[in-house]
Amino acid sequence: MTQEELLALIYKKDERAFTHLYDMYSKSLFSVISVLIKNREEAEDVLQEVFVKIWKNIDMYSETKGRFYTWILNIARNTSIDKLRSKNFNDGLKNLSSDNFVHLLDDSNKLTNKIDAIGIQEFVKKLKPKCIEIIDLLFFKGYTQLEASEQLAIPLGTVKTQNRNCINDLRKYLKI
């Protein structure tokens, strides 16, 4: 089934389309969600929520604004971030024992460990404090530029300019 045929069936709310949609995109969406939501059960719940949102909000998708895959990836990412920010999710983390986190220390595949292994964080620490803050939000915490702008209480254009300048400074340190 092509993506166009799939979209036509989804617009008609044909139940067969939901199965095809899930089969086509569940693995890639789950991998995106798993990067942000470390707990497998929570990630699976978010995946379900993402597919329900796609199904219910298909009328909001416009081919003129971008690819379907990009649209559903944004839904997955935003739903994951919403989950991370939710009070219930954060309260649940407070109640976990430290035994649940021991594996994080040993897992050399984690992004932060990879970053440490190649020494990027040492270079980032050499930047101006504002650059450290912006790079931390945008690259290490996964904020969008708009979210970083709101978090830092500075205009979006300023975040974009400072981000570009900070990346250029980082390139100078890395000699890229």
mmCIF file with all atom_site columns, C-alpha atoms in Angstrom:
data_model
loop_
_atom_site.group_PDB
_atom_site.id
_atom_site.type_symbol
_atom_site.label_atom_id
_atom_site.label_alt_id
_atom_site.label_comp_id
_atom_site.label_asym_id
_atom_site.label_entity_id
_atom_site.label_seq_id
_atom_site.pdbx_PDB_ins_code
_atom_site.Cartn_x
_atom_site.Cartn_y
_atom_site.Cartn_z
_atom_site.occupancy
_atom_site.B_iso_or_equiv
_atom_site.pdbx_formal_charge
_atom_site.auth_seq_id
_atom_site.auth_comp_id
_atom_site.auth_asym_id
_atom_site.auth_atom_id
_atom_site.pdbx_PDB_model_num
ATOM 1   C CA . MET A 1 1   ? 0.000   0.000  0.000  1.00 0.00 ? 1   MET A CA 1
ATOM 2   C CA . THR A 1 2   ? 1.407   3.395  -0.925 1.00 0.00 ? 2   THR A CA 1
ATOM 3   C CA . GLN A 1 3   ? 1.440   6.332  1.430  1.00 0.00 ? 3   GLN A CA 1
ATOM 4   C CA . GLU A 1 4   ? -1.169  8.114  -0.717 1.00 0.00 ? 4   GLU A CA 1
ATOM 5   C CA . GLU A 1 5   ? -3.506  5.108  -0.546 1.00 0.00 ? 5   GLU A CA 1
ATOM 6   C CA . LEU A 1 6   ? -2.927  4.881  3.190  1.00 0.00 ? 6   LEU A CA 1
ATOM 7   C CA . LEU A 1 7   ? -3.714  8.554  3.709  1.00 0.00 ? 7   LEU A CA 1
ATOM 8   C CA . ALA A 1 8   ? -6.907  8.246  1.652  1.00 0.00 ? 8   ALA A CA 1
ATOM 9   C CA . LEU A 1 9   ? -8.060  5.358  3.869  1.00 0.00 ? 9   LEU A CA 1
ATOM 10  C CA . ILE A 1 10  ? -7.129  7.218  7.056  1.00 0.00 ? 10  ILE A CA 1
ATOM 11  C CA . TYR A 1 11  ? -9.115  10.264 5.938  1.00 0.00 ? 11  TYR A CA 1
ATOM 12  C CA . LYS A 1 12  ? -12.100 7.912  5.452  1.00 0.00 ? 12  LYS A CA 1
ATOM 13  C CA . LYS A 1 13  ? -11.413 6.405  8.922  1.00 0.00 ? 13  LYS A CA 1
ATOM 14  C CA . ASP A 1 14  ? -11.149 2.945  7.375  1.00 0.00 ? 14  ASP A CA 1
ATOM 15  C CA . GLU A 1 15  ? -10.101 0.537  10.143 1.00 0.00 ? 15  GLU A CA 1
ATOM 16  C CA . ARG A 1 16  ? -7.725  -1.355 7.806  1.00 0.00 ? 16  ARG A CA 1
ATOM 17  C CA . ALA A 1 17  ? -5.720  1.847  7.490  1.00 0.00 ? 17  ALA A CA 1
ATOM 18  C CA . PHE A 1 18  ? -4.943  1.914  11.197 1.00 0.00 ? 18  PHE A CA 1
ATOM 19  C CA . THR A 1 19  ? -3.299  -1.517 10.999 1.00 0.00 ? 19  THR A CA 1
ATOM 20  C CA . HIS A 1 20  ? -1.279  -0.506 7.937  1.00 0.00 ? 20  HIS A CA 1
ATOM 21  C CA . LEU A 1 21  ? -0.317  2.776  9.579  1.00 0.00 ? 21  LEU A CA 1
ATOM 22  C CA . TYR A 1 22  ? 0.894   0.955  12.673 1.00 0.00 ? 22  TYR A CA 1
ATOM 23  C CA . ASP A 1 23  ? 2.787   -1.672 10.679 1.00 0.00 ? 23  ASP A CA 1
ATOM 24  C CA . MET A 1 24  ? 4.506   0.954  8.533  1.00 0.00 ? 24  MET A CA 1
ATOM 25  C CA . TYR A 1 25  ? 5.565   3.393  11.232 1.00 0.00 ? 25  TYR A CA 1
ATOM 26  C CA . SER A 1 26  ? 5.478   1.832  14.713 1.00 0.00 ? 26  SER A CA 1
ATOM 27  C CA . LYS A 1 27  ? 9.140   0.748  14.814 1.00 0.00 ? 27  LYS A CA 1
ATOM 28  C CA . SER A 1 28  ? 10.565  4.073  13.721 1.00 0.00 ? 28  SER A CA 1
ATOM 29  C CA . LEU A 1 29  ? 8.231   6.081  15.971 1.00 0.00 ? 29  LEU A CA 1
ATOM 30  C CA . PHE A 1 30  ? 9.001   3.820  18.919 1.00 0.00 ? 30  PHE A CA 1
ATOM 31  C CA . SER A 1 31  ? 12.721  4.376  18.436 1.00 0.00 ? 31  SER A CA 1
ATOM 32  C CA . VAL A 1 32  ? 12.190  8.160  18.493 1.00 0.00 ? 32  VAL A CA 1
ATOM 33  C CA . ILE A 1 33  ? 10.033  7.901  21.607 1.00 0.00 ? 33  ILE A CA 1
ATOM 34  C CA . SER A 1 34  ? 12.528  5.573  23.327 1.00 0.00 ? 34  SER A CA 1
ATOM 35  C CA . VAL A 1 35  ? 15.279  8.150  22.999 1.00 0.00 ? 35  VAL A CA 1
ATOM 36  C CA . LEU A 1 36  ? 13.270  10.472 25.243 1.00 0.00 ? 36  LEU A CA 1
ATOM 37  C CA . ILE A 1 37  ? 11.242  8.023  27.353 1.00 0.00 ? 37  ILE A CA 1
ATOM 38  C CA . LYS A 1 38  ? 13.647  5.461  28.810 1.00 0.00 ? 38  LYS A CA 1
ATOM 39  C CA . ASN A 1 39  ? 11.041  3.267  30.502 1.00 0.00 ? 39  ASN A CA 1
ATOM 40  C CA . ARG A 1 40  ? 9.793   0.736  27.920 1.00 0.00 ? 40  ARG A CA 1
ATOM 41  C CA . GLU A 1 41  ? 6.248   0.529  29.295 1.00 0.00 ? 41  GLU A CA 1
ATOM 42  C CA . GLU A 1 42  ? 5.919   4.311  29.355 1.00 0.00 ? 42  GLU A CA 1
ATOM 43  C CA . ALA A 1 43  ? 7.335   4.503  25.820 1.00 0.00 ? 43  ALA A CA 1
ATOM 44  C CA . GLU A 1 44  ? 4.785   1.933  24.627 1.00 0.00 ? 44  GLU A CA 1
ATOM 45  C CA . ASP A 1 45  ? 1.984   3.972  26.225 1.00 0.00 ? 45  ASP A CA 1
ATOM 46  C CA . VAL A 1 46  ? 3.242   7.084  24.453 1.00 0.00 ? 46  VAL A CA 1
ATOM 47  C CA . LEU A 1 47  ? 3.381   5.160  21.165 1.00 0.00 ? 47  LEU A CA 1
ATOM 48  C CA . GLN A 1 48  ? -0.282  4.210  21.565 1.00 0.00 ? 48  GLN A CA 1
ATOM 49  C CA . GLU A 1 49  ? -1.150  7.807  22.347 1.00 0.00 ? 49  GLU A CA 1
ATOM 50  C CA . VAL A 1 50  ? 0.744   8.963  19.244 1.00 0.00 ? 50  VAL A CA 1
ATOM 51  C CA . PHE A 1 51  ? -1.223  6.661  16.943 1.00 0.00 ? 51  PHE A CA 1
ATOM 52  C CA . VAL A 1 52  ? -4.508  7.810  18.462 1.00 0.00 ? 52  VAL A CA 1
ATOM 53  C CA . LYS A 1 53  ? -3.458  11.442 17.905 1.00 0.00 ? 53  LYS A CA 1
ATOM 54  C CA . ILE A 1 54  ? -2.487  10.712 14.306 1.00 0.00 ? 54  ILE A CA 1
ATOM 55  C CA . TRP A 1 55  ? -5.830  9.012  13.711 1.00 0.00 ? 55  TRP A CA 1
ATOM 56  C CA . LYS A 1 56  ? -7.916  11.726 15.363 1.00 0.00 ? 56  LYS A CA 1
ATOM 57  C CA . ASN A 1 57  ? -5.991  14.681 13.929 1.00 0.00 ? 57  ASN A CA 1
ATOM 58  C CA . ILE A 1 58  ? -5.386  13.517 10.365 1.00 0.00 ? 58  ILE A CA 1
ATOM 59  C CA . ASP A 1 59  ? -7.411  16.481 9.100  1.00 0.00 ? 59  ASP A CA 1
ATOM 60  C CA . MET A 1 60  ? -4.694  18.771 10.446 1.00 0.00 ? 60  MET A CA 1
ATOM 61  C CA . TYR A 1 61  ? -2.079  17.213 8.157  1.00 0.00 ? 61  TYR A CA 1
ATOM 62  C CA . SER A 1 62  ? -1.370  19.130 4.977  1.00 0.00 ? 62  SER A CA 1
ATOM 63  C CA . GLU A 1 63  ? 0.841   17.773 2.218  1.00 0.00 ? 63  GLU A CA 1
ATOM 64  C CA . THR A 1 64  ? 1.707   21.350 1.286  1.00 0.00 ? 64  THR A CA 1
ATOM 65  C CA . LYS A 1 65  ? 3.360   21.915 4.664  1.00 0.00 ? 65  LYS A CA 1
ATOM 66  C CA . GLY A 1 66  ? 5.586   18.852 4.662  1.00 0.00 ? 66  GLY A CA 1
ATOM 67  C CA . ARG A 1 67  ? 5.951   15.113 4.453  1.00 0.00 ? 67  ARG A CA 1
ATOM 68  C CA . PHE A 1 68  ? 3.563   12.834 6.324  1.00 0.00 ? 68  PHE A CA 1
ATOM 69  C CA . TYR A 1 69  ? 6.453   11.055 8.014  1.00 0.00 ? 69  TYR A CA 1
ATOM 70  C CA . THR A 1 70  ? 7.820   14.358 9.337  1.00 0.00 ? 70  THR A CA 1
ATOM 71  C CA . TRP A 1 71  ? 4.374   15.260 10.643 1.00 0.00 ? 71  TRP A CA 1
ATOM 72  C CA . ILE A 1 72  ? 3.981   11.991 12.585 1.00 0.00 ? 72  ILE A CA 1
ATOM 73  C CA . LEU A 1 73  ? 7.561   12.205 13.877 1.00 0.00 ? 73  LEU A CA 1
ATOM 74  C CA . ASN A 1 74  ? 6.755   15.632 15.305 1.00 0.00 ? 74  ASN A CA 1
ATOM 75  C CA . ILE A 1 75  ? 3.645   14.203 16.965 1.00 0.00 ? 75  ILE A CA 1
ATOM 76  C CA . ALA A 1 76  ? 5.754   11.416 18.505 1.00 0.00 ? 76  ALA A CA 1
ATOM 77  C CA . ARG A 1 77  ? 8.441   13.816 19.691 1.00 0.00 ? 77  ARG A CA 1
ATOM 78  C CA . ASN A 1 78  ? 5.984   16.366 21.103 1.00 0.00 ? 78  ASN A CA 1
ATOM 79  C CA . THR A 1 79  ? 3.917   13.685 22.837 1.00 0.00 ? 79  THR A CA 1
ATOM 80  C CA . SER A 1 80  ? 7.095   12.278 24.402 1.00 0.00 ? 80  SER A CA 1
ATOM 81  C CA . ILE A 1 81  ? 8.163   15.711 25.618 1.00 0.00 ? 81  ILE A CA 1
ATOM 82  C CA . ASP A 1 82  ? 4.661   16.344 27.000 1.00 0.00 ? 82  ASP A CA 1
ATOM 83  C CA . LYS A 1 83  ? 4.919   13.049 28.868 1.00 0.00 ? 83  LYS A CA 1
ATOM 84  C CA . LEU A 1 84  ? 8.315   13.987 30.304 1.00 0.00 ? 84  LEU A CA 1
ATOM 85  C CA . ARG A 1 85  ? 6.952   17.313 31.491 1.00 0.00 ? 85  ARG A CA 1
ATOM 86  C CA . SER A 1 86  ? 3.785   15.886 32.995 1.00 0.00 ? 86  SER A CA 1
ATOM 87  C CA . LYS A 1 87  ? 3.413   16.011 36.755 1.00 0.00 ? 87  LYS A CA 1
ATOM 88  C CA . ASN A 1 88  ? 2.371   12.355 37.034 1.00 0.00 ? 88  ASN A CA 1
ATOM 89  C CA . PHE A 1 89  ? 5.418   11.162 35.114 1.00 0.00 ? 89  PHE A CA 1
ATOM 90  C CA . ASN A 1 90  ? 7.777   13.264 37.229 1.00 0.00 ? 90  ASN A CA 1
ATOM 91  C CA . ASP A 1 91  ? 6.088   12.200 40.460 1.00 0.00 ? 91  ASP A CA 1
ATOM 92  C CA . GLY A 1 92  ? 6.470   8.569  39.399 1.00 0.00 ? 92  GLY A CA 1
ATOM 93  C CA . LEU A 1 93  ? 10.202  9.073  38.918 1.00 0.00 ? 93  LEU A CA 1
ATOM 94  C CA . LYS A 1 94  ? 10.545  10.426 42.445 1.00 0.00 ? 94  LYS A CA 1
ATOM 95  C CA . ASN A 1 95  ? 9.184   7.175  43.850 1.00 0.00 ? 95  ASN A CA 1
ATOM 96  C CA . LEU A 1 96  ? 11.605  4.871  42.050 1.00 0.00 ? 96  LEU A CA 1
ATOM 97  C CA . SER A 1 97  ? 14.456  3.396  44.026 1.00 0.00 ? 97  SER A CA 1
ATOM 98  C CA . SER A 1 98  ? 18.042  3.988  42.987 1.00 0.00 ? 98  SER A CA 1
ATOM 99  C CA . ASP A 1 99  ? 18.226  0.332  41.878 1.00 0.00 ? 99  ASP A CA 1
ATOM 100 C CA . ASN A 1 100 ? 16.201  1.316  38.815 1.00 0.00 ? 100 ASN A CA 1
ATOM 101 C CA . PHE A 1 101 ? 18.968  3.652  37.687 1.00 0.00 ? 101 PHE A CA 1
ATOM 102 C CA . VAL A 1 102 ? 22.100  1.587  38.294 1.00 0.00 ? 102 VAL A CA 1
ATOM 103 C CA . HIS A 1 103 ? 22.018  0.277  34.710 1.00 0.00 ? 103 HIS A CA 1
ATOM 104 C CA . LEU A 1 104 ? 22.413  3.834  33.426 1.00 0.00 ? 104 LEU A CA 1
ATOM 105 C CA . LEU A 1 105 ? 25.916  4.004  34.831 1.00 0.00 ? 105 LEU A CA 1
ATOM 106 C CA . ASP A 1 106 ? 26.986  0.856  33.018 1.00 0.00 ? 106 ASP A CA 1
ATOM 107 C CA . ASP A 1 107 ? 25.323  1.549  29.674 1.00 0.00 ? 107 ASP A CA 1
ATOM 108 C CA . SER A 1 108 ? 28.020  2.924  27.403 1.00 0.00 ? 108 SER A CA 1
ATOM 109 C CA . ASN A 1 109 ? 25.505  3.357  24.589 1.00 0.00 ? 109 ASN A CA 1
ATOM 110 C CA . LYS A 1 110 ? 23.782  6.283  26.253 1.00 0.00 ? 110 LYS A CA 1
ATOM 111 C CA . LEU A 1 111 ? 24.131  9.575  24.446 1.00 0.00 ? 111 LEU A CA 1
ATOM 112 C CA . THR A 1 112 ? 25.723  11.365 27.394 1.00 0.00 ? 112 THR A CA 1
ATOM 113 C CA . ASN A 1 113 ? 28.359  8.669  27.682 1.00 0.00 ? 113 ASN A CA 1
ATOM 114 C CA . LYS A 1 114 ? 29.079  8.901  23.966 1.00 0.00 ? 114 LYS A CA 1
ATOM 115 C CA . ILE A 1 115 ? 29.355  12.657 24.285 1.00 0.00 ? 115 ILE A CA 1
ATOM 116 C CA . ASP A 1 116 ? 31.747  12.262 27.203 1.00 0.00 ? 116 ASP A CA 1
ATOM 117 C CA . ALA A 1 117 ? 33.727  9.629  25.323 1.00 0.00 ? 117 ALA A CA 1
ATOM 118 C CA . ILE A 1 118 ? 34.422  11.947 22.405 1.00 0.00 ? 118 ILE A CA 1
ATOM 119 C CA . GLY A 1 119 ? 34.948  14.908 24.714 1.00 0.00 ? 119 GLY A CA 1
ATOM 120 C CA . ILE A 1 120 ? 32.286  17.247 23.320 1.00 0.00 ? 120 ILE A CA 1
ATOM 121 C CA . GLN A 1 121 ? 31.123  18.317 26.770 1.00 0.00 ? 121 GLN A CA 1
ATOM 122 C CA . GLU A 1 122 ? 34.637  19.490 27.635 1.00 0.00 ? 122 GLU A CA 1
ATOM 123 C CA . PHE A 1 123 ? 34.571  21.750 24.578 1.00 0.00 ? 123 PHE A CA 1
ATOM 124 C CA . VAL A 1 124 ? 31.064  22.984 25.392 1.00 0.00 ? 124 VAL A CA 1
ATOM 125 C CA . LYS A 1 125 ? 32.246  23.896 28.920 1.00 0.00 ? 125 LYS A CA 1
ATOM 126 C CA . LYS A 1 126 ? 34.787  26.277 27.341 1.00 0.00 ? 126 LYS A CA 1
ATOM 127 C CA . LEU A 1 127 ? 32.020  28.326 25.746 1.00 0.00 ? 127 LEU A CA 1
ATOM 128 C CA . LYS A 1 128 ? 30.351  31.402 27.230 1.00 0.00 ? 128 LYS A CA 1
ATOM 129 C CA . PRO A 1 129 ? 27.735  30.619 29.899 1.00 0.00 ? 129 PRO A CA 1
ATOM 130 C CA . LYS A 1 130 ? 24.899  31.693 27.566 1.00 0.00 ? 130 LYS A CA 1
ATOM 131 C CA . CYS A 1 131 ? 26.207  29.299 24.885 1.00 0.00 ? 131 CYS A CA 1
ATOM 132 C CA . ILE A 1 132 ? 26.416  26.457 27.382 1.00 0.00 ? 132 ILE A CA 1
ATOM 133 C CA . GLU A 1 133 ? 22.814  27.089 28.364 1.00 0.00 ? 133 GLU A CA 1
ATOM 134 C CA . ILE A 1 134 ? 21.533  27.262 24.767 1.00 0.00 ? 134 ILE A CA 1
ATOM 135 C CA . ILE A 1 135 ? 23.444  24.200 23.574 1.00 0.00 ? 135 ILE A CA 1
ATOM 136 C CA . ASP A 1 136 ? 22.317  22.252 26.626 1.00 0.00 ? 136 ASP A CA 1
ATOM 137 C CA . LEU A 1 137 ? 18.655  23.031 25.921 1.00 0.00 ? 137 LEU A CA 1
ATOM 138 C CA . LEU A 1 138 ? 18.747  22.552 22.149 1.00 0.00 ? 138 LEU A CA 1
ATOM 139 C CA . PHE A 1 139 ? 21.068  19.599 21.741 1.00 0.00 ? 139 PHE A CA 1
ATOM 140 C CA . PHE A 1 140 ? 21.299  17.723 25.017 1.00 0.00 ? 140 PHE A CA 1
ATOM 141 C CA . LYS A 1 141 ? 17.725  18.192 26.265 1.00 0.00 ? 141 LYS A CA 1
ATOM 142 C CA . GLY A 1 142 ? 15.999  18.227 22.866 1.00 0.00 ? 142 GLY A CA 1
ATOM 143 C CA . TYR A 1 143 ? 14.203  21.556 23.151 1.00 0.00 ? 143 TYR A CA 1
ATOM 144 C CA . THR A 1 144 ? 13.026  23.307 20.009 1.00 0.00 ? 144 THR A CA 1
ATOM 145 C CA . GLN A 1 145 ? 14.309  26.821 19.433 1.00 0.00 ? 145 GLN A CA 1
ATOM 146 C CA . LEU A 1 146 ? 10.876  28.168 20.373 1.00 0.00 ? 146 LEU A CA 1
ATOM 147 C CA . GLU A 1 147 ? 10.852  26.162 23.617 1.00 0.00 ? 147 GLU A CA 1
ATOM 148 C CA . ALA A 1 148 ? 14.375  27.363 24.427 1.00 0.00 ? 148 ALA A CA 1
ATOM 149 C CA . SER A 1 149 ? 13.268  30.928 23.759 1.00 0.00 ? 149 SER A CA 1
ATOM 150 C CA . GLU A 1 150 ? 10.406  30.524 26.236 1.00 0.00 ? 150 GLU A CA 1
ATOM 151 C CA . GLN A 1 151 ? 12.607  28.780 28.807 1.00 0.00 ? 151 GLN A CA 1
ATOM 152 C CA . LEU A 1 152 ? 15.284  31.480 28.610 1.00 0.00 ? 152 LEU A CA 1
ATOM 153 C CA . ALA A 1 153 ? 12.742  34.320 28.274 1.00 0.00 ? 153 ALA A CA 1
ATOM 154 C CA . ILE A 1 154 ? 14.509  35.765 25.222 1.00 0.00 ? 154 ILE A CA 1
ATOM 155 C CA . PRO A 1 155 ? 13.183  36.369 21.699 1.00 0.00 ? 155 PRO A CA 1
ATOM 156 C CA . LEU A 1 156 ? 13.199  33.475 19.235 1.00 0.00 ? 156 LEU A CA 1
ATOM 157 C CA . GLY A 1 157 ? 15.407  35.389 16.815 1.00 0.00 ? 157 GLY A CA 1
ATOM 158 C CA . THR A 1 158 ? 17.975  35.904 19.568 1.00 0.00 ? 158 THR A CA 1
ATOM 159 C CA . VAL A 1 159 ? 18.015  32.169 20.311 1.00 0.00 ? 159 VAL A CA 1
ATOM 160 C CA . LYS A 1 160 ? 18.563  31.406 16.627 1.00 0.00 ? 160 LYS A CA 1
ATOM 161 C CA . THR A 1 161 ? 21.396  33.938 16.323 1.00 0.00 ? 161 THR A CA 1
ATOM 162 C CA . GLN A 1 162 ? 23.067  32.897 19.567 1.00 0.00 ? 162 GLN A CA 1
ATOM 163 C CA . ASN A 1 163 ? 22.746  29.225 18.631 1.00 0.00 ? 163 ASN A CA 1
ATOM 164 C CA . ARG A 1 164 ? 24.447  29.846 15.292 1.00 0.00 ? 164 ARG A CA 1
ATOM 165 C CA . ASN A 1 165 ? 27.205  31.885 16.973 1.00 0.00 ? 165 ASN A CA 1
ATOM 166 C CA . CYS A 1 166 ? 27.690  29.277 19.689 1.00 0.00 ? 166 CYS A CA 1
ATOM 167 C CA . ILE A 1 167 ? 27.959  26.459 17.150 1.00 0.00 ? 167 ILE A CA 1
ATOM 168 C CA . ASN A 1 168 ? 30.549  28.520 15.246 1.00 0.00 ? 168 ASN A CA 1
ATOM 169 C CA . ASP A 1 169 ? 32.509  29.004 18.479 1.00 0.00 ? 169 ASP A CA 1
ATOM 170 C CA . LEU A 1 170 ? 32.289  25.266 19.152 1.00 0.00 ? 170 LEU A CA 1
ATOM 171 C CA . ARG A 1 171 ? 33.557  24.547 15.639 1.00 0.00 ? 171 ARG A CA 1
ATOM 172 C CA . LYS A 1 172 ? 36.574  26.753 16.334 1.00 0.00 ? 172 LYS A CA 1
ATOM 173 C CA . TYR A 1 173 ? 37.370  24.704 19.446 1.00 0.00 ? 173 TYR A CA 1
ATOM 174 C CA . LEU A 1 174 ? 36.905  21.473 17.527 1.00 0.00 ? 174 LEU A CA 1
ATOM 175 C CA . LYS A 1 175 ? 38.692  22.878 14.443 1.00 0.00 ? 175 LYS A CA 1
ATOM 176 C CA . ILE A 1 176 ? 36.008  21.514 12.122 1.00 0.00 ? 176 ILE A CA 1
#
